[in-house]
PDB file of C-alpha atoms in Angstrom:
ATOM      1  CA  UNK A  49     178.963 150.383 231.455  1.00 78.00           C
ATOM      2  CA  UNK A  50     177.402 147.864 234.073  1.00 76.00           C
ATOM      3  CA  UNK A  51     178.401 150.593 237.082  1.00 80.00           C
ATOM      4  CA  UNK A  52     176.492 153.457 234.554  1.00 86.00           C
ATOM      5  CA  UNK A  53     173.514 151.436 233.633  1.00 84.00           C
ATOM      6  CA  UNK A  54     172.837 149.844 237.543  1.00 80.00           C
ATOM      7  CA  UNK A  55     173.409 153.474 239.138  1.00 87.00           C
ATOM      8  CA  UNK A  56     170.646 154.311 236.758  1.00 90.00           C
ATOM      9  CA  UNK A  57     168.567 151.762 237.537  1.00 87.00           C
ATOM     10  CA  UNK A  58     168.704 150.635 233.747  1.00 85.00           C
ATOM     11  CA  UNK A  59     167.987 146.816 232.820  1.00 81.00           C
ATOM     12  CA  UNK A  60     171.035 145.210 231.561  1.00 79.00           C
ATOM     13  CA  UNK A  61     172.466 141.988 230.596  1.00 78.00           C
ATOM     14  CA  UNK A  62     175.902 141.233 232.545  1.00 77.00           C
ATOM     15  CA  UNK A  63     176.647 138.723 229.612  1.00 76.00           C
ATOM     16  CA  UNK A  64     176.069 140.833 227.012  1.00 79.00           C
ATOM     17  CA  UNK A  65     178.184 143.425 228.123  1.00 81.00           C
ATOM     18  CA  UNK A  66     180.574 141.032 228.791  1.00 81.00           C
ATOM     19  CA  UNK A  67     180.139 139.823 225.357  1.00 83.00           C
ATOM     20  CA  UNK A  68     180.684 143.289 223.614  1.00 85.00           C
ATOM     21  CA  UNK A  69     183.206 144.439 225.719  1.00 85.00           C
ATOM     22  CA  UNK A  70     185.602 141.099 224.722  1.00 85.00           C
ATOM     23  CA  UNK A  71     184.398 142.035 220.740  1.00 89.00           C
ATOM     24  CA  UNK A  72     185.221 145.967 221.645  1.00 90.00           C
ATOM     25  CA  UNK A  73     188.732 145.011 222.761  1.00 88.00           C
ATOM     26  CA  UNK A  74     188.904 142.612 220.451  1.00 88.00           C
ATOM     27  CA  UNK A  75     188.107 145.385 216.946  1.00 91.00           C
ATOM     28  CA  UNK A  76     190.398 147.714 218.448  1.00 93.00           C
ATOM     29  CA  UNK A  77     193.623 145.394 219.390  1.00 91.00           C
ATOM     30  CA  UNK A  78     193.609 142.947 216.561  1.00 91.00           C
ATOM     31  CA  UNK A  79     190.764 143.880 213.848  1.00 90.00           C
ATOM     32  CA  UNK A  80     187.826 142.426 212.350  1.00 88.00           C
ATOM     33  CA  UNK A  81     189.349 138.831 210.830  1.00 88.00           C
ATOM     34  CA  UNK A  82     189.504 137.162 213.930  1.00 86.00           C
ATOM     35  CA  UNK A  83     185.937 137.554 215.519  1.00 88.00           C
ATOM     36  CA  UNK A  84     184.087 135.106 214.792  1.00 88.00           C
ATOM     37  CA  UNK A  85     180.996 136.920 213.242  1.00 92.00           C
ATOM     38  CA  UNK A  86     178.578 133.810 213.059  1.00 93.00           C
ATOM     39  CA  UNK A  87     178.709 133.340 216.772  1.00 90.00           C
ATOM     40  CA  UNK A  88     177.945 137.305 216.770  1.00 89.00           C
ATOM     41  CA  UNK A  89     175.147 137.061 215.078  1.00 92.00           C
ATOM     42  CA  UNK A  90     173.280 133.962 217.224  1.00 91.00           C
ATOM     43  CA  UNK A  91     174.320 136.167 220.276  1.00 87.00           C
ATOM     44  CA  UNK A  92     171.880 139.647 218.883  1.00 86.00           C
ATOM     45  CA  UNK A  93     169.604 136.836 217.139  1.00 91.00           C
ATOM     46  CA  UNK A  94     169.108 135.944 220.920  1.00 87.00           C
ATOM     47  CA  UNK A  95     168.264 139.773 221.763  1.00 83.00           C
ATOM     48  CA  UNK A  96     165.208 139.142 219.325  1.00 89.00           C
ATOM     49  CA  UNK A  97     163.987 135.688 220.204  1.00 93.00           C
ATOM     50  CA  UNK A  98     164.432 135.569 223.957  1.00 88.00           C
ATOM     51  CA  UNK A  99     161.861 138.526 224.417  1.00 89.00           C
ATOM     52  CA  UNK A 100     159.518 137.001 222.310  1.00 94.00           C
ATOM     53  CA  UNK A 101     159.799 133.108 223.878  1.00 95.00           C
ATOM     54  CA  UNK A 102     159.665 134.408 227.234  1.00 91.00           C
ATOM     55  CA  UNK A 103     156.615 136.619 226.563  1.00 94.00           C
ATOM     56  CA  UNK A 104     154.906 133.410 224.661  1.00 96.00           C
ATOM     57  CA  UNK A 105     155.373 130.957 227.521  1.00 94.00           C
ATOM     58  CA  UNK A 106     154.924 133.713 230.243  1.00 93.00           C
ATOM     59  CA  UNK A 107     151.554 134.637 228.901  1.00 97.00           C
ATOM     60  CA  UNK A 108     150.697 130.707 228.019  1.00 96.00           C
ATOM     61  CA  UNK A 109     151.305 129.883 231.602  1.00 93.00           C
ATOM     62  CA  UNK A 110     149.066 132.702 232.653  1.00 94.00           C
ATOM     63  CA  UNK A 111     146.291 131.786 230.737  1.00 96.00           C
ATOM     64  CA  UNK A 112     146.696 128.193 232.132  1.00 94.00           C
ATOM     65  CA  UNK A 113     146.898 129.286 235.701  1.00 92.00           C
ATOM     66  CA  UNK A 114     143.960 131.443 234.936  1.00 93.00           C
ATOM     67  CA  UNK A 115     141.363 129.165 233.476  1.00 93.00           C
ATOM     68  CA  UNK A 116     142.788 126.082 235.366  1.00 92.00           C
ATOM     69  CA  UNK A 117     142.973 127.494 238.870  1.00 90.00           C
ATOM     70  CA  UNK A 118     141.137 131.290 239.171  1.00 88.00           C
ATOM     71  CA  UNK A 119     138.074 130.003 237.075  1.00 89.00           C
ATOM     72  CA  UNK A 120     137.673 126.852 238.766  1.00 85.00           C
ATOM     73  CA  UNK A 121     134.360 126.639 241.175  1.00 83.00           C
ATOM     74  CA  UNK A 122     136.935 126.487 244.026  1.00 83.00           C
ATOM     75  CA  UNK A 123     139.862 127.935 242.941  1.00 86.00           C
ATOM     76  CA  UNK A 124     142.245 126.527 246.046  1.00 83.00           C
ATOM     77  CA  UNK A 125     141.592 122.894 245.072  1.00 84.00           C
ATOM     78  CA  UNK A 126     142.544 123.981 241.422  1.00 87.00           C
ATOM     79  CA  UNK A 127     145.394 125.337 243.055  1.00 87.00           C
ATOM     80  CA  UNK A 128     146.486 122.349 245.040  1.00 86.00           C
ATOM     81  CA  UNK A 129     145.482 119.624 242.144  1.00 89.00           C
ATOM     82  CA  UNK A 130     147.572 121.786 239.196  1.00 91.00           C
ATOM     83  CA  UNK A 131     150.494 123.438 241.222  1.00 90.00           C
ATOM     84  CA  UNK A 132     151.921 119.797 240.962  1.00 92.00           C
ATOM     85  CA  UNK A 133     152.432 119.959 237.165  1.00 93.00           C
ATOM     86  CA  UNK A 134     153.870 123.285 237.388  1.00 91.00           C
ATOM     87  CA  UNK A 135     156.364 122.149 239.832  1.00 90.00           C
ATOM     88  CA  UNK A 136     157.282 119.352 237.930  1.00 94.00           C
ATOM     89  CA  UNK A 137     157.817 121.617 234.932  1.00 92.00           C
ATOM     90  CA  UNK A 138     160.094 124.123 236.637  1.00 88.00           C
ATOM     91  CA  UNK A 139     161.552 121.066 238.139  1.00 89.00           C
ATOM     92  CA  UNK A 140     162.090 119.466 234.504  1.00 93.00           C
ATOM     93  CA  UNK A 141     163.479 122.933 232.664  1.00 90.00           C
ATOM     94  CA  UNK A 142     165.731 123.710 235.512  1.00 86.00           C
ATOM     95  CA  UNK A 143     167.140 119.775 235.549  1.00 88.00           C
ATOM     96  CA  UNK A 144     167.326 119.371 232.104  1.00 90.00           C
ATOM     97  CA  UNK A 145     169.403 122.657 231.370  1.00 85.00           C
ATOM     98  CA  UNK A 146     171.536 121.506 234.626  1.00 84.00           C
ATOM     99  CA  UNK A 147     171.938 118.149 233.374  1.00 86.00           C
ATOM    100  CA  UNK A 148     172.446 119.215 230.012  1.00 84.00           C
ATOM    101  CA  UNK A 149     175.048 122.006 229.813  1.00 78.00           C
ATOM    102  CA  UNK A 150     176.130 121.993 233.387  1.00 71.00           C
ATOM    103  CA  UNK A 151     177.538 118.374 234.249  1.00 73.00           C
ATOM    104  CA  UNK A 152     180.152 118.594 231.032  1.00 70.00           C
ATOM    105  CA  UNK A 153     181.868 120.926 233.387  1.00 69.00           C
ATOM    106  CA  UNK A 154     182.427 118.556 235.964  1.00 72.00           C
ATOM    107  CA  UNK A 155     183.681 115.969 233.391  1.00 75.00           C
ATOM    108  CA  UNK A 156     180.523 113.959 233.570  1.00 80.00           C
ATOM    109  CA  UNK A 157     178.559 113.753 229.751  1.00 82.00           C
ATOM    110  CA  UNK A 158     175.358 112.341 229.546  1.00 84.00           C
ATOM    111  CA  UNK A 159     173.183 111.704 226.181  1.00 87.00           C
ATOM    112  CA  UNK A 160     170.399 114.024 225.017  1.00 87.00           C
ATOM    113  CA  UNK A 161     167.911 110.850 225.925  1.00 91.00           C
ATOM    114  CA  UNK A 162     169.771 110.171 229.637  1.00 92.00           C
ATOM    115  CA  UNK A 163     169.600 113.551 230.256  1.00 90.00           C
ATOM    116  CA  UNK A 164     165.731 114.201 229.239  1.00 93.00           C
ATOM    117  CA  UNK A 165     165.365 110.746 231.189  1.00 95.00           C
ATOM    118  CA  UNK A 166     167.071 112.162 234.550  1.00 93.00           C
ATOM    119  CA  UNK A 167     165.263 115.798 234.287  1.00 93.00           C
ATOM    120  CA  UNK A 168     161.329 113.732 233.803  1.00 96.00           C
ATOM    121  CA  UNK A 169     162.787 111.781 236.590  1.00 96.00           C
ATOM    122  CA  UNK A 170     163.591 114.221 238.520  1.00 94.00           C
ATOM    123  CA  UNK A 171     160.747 116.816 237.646  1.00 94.00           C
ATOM    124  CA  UNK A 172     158.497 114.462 238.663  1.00 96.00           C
ATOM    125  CA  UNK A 173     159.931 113.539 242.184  1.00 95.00           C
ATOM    126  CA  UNK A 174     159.468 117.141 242.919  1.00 92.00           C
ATOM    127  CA  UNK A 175     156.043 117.171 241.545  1.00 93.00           C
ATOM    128  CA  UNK A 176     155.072 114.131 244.170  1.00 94.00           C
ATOM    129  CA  UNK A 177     156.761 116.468 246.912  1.00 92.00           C
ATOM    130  CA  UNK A 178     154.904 119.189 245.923  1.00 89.00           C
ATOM    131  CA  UNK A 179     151.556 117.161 245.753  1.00 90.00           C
ATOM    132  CA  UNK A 180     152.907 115.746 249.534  1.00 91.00           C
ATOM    133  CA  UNK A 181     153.344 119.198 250.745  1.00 87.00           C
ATOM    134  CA  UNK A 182     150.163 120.503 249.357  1.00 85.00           C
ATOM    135  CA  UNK A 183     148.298 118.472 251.182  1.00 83.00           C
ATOM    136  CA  UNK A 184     149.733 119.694 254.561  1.00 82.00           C
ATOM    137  CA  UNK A 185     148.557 123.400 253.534  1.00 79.00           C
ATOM    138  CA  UNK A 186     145.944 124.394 256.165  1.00 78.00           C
ATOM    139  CA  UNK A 187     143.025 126.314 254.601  1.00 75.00           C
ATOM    140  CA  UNK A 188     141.161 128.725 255.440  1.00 74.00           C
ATOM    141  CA  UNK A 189     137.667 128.460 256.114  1.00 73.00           C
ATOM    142  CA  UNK A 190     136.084 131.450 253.299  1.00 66.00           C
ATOM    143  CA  UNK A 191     132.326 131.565 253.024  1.00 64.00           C
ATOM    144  CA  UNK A 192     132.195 134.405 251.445  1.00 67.00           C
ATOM    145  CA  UNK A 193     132.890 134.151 247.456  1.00 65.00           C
ATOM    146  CA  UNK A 194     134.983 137.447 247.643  1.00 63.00           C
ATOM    147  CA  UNK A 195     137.603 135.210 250.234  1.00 68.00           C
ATOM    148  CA  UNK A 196     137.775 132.251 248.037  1.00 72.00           C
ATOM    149  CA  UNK A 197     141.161 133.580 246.623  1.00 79.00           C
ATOM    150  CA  UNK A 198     142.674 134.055 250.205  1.00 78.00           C
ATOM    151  CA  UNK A 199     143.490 130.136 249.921  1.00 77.00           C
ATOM    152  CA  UNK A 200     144.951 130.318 246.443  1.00 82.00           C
ATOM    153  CA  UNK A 201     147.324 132.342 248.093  1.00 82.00           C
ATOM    154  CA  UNK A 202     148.557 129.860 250.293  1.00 78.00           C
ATOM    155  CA  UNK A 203     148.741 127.482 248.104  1.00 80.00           C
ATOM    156  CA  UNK A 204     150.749 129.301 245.855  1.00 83.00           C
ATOM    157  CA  UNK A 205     153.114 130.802 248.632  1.00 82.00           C
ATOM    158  CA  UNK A 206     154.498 127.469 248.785  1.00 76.00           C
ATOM    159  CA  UNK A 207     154.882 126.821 244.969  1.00 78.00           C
ATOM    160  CA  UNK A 208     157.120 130.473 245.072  1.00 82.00           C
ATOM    161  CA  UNK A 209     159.453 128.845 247.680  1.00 82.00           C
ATOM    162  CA  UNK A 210     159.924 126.185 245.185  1.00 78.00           C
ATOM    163  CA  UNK A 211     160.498 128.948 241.968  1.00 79.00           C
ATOM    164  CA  UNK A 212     162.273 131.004 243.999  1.00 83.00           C
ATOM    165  CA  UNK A 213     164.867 128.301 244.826  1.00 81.00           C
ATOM    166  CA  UNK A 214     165.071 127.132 241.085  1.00 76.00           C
ATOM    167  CA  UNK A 215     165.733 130.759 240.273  1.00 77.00           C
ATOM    168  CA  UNK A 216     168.216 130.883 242.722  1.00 79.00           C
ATOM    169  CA  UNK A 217     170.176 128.114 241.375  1.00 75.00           C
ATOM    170  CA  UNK A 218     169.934 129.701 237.664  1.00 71.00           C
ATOM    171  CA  UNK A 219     170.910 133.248 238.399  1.00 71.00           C
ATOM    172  CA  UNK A 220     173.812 131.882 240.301  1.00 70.00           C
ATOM    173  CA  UNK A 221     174.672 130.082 237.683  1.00 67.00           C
ATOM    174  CA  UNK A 222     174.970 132.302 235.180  1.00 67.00           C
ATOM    175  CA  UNK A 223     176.609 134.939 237.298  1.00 69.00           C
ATOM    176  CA  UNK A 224     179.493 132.274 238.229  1.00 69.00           C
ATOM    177  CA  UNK A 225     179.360 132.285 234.300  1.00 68.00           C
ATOM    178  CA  UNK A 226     179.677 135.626 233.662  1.00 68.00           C
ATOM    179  CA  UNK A 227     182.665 136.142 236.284  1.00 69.00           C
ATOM    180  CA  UNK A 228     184.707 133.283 235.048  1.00 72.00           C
ATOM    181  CA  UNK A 229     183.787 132.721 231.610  1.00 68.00           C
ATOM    182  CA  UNK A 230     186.097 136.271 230.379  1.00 67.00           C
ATOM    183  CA  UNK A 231     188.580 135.211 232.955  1.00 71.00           C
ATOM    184  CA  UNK A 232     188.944 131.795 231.086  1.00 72.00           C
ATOM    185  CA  UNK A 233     189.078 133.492 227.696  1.00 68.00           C
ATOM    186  CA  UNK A 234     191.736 135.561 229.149  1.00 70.00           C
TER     187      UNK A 234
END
């Protein structure tokens, strides 16, 4: 299914295939009893709400860069005085999940206040970075109005290292997930 749907260039989750191919094997060799149809159910509740979460936060975050940063007077310094915050909340999400779910793998449990504590911490340490680094981003000099977005574009170039990185980490993640996780089961 995963070969079929790349080849065709299809989007497709590796987990949830993963997912139905375990419950596929799992109708045919030993019935219905066994699966554990609540767990079912949060997994396609997840095919409804993820879509719509993303899509709320995707398009609140574009309104905020937009009013905060392409509507300011001079949109690079709106650039370089909010990028900060955005850091710090990519930093947070990504630390949070990672501190979280991830460190119970490794034998190491932390509370739900410890771990909100270390990803704050931690979100803002890269924000101050950020804010650091920002500073050290050379602009250009744009008289005309139609060049004052060349420098927003250097700003942010250095904010997508950042992204990119915390994506990175994520989508490896998962992936190390998704190849071990059925292995496990098995």
């Amino acid at each position: 299914f995963l070969l079929l749907t790349s080849t065709l260039g299809m989007p497709v989750s590796t987990g949830q295939s993963i997912v139905g191919g375990i419950l596929g094997f799992a109708l045919v060799s030993v019935g219905t009893e066994p699966v554990n149809w609540a767990e079912i159910g949060k997994i396609v509740a997840s095919w409804i709400a993820s879509p719509i979460i993303a899509g709320t936060l995707a398009f609140l975050l574009f309104e905020s860069i937009r009013r905060l940063v392409l509507n300011h007077d001079n949109p690079a310094e709106g650039a370089r005085r909010y990028i900060p915050f955005y850091v710090f909340l990519a930093g947070f999400v990504i630390c949070l999940v990672t501190l979280v779910k991830g460190l119970s793998h490794v034998g190491l449990e932390l509370s739900t206040p410890m771990s909100i504590l270390g990803a704050v911490v931690l979100g803002i340490g890269a924000a101050v970075i950020s804010r650091l680094l920002l500073n050290r981003v050379q602009l250009l000099d744009t008289h005309q109005r139609s060049d004052r977005y060349r420098n927003v574009e250097r700003v942010f170039g250095f904010a997508q290292v950042f992204t990119a990185a915390t994506m990175a980490f994520a989508h490896g993640s998962n992936d190390v997930a998704n190849a071990v996780g059925p292995l496990a089961a098995v």
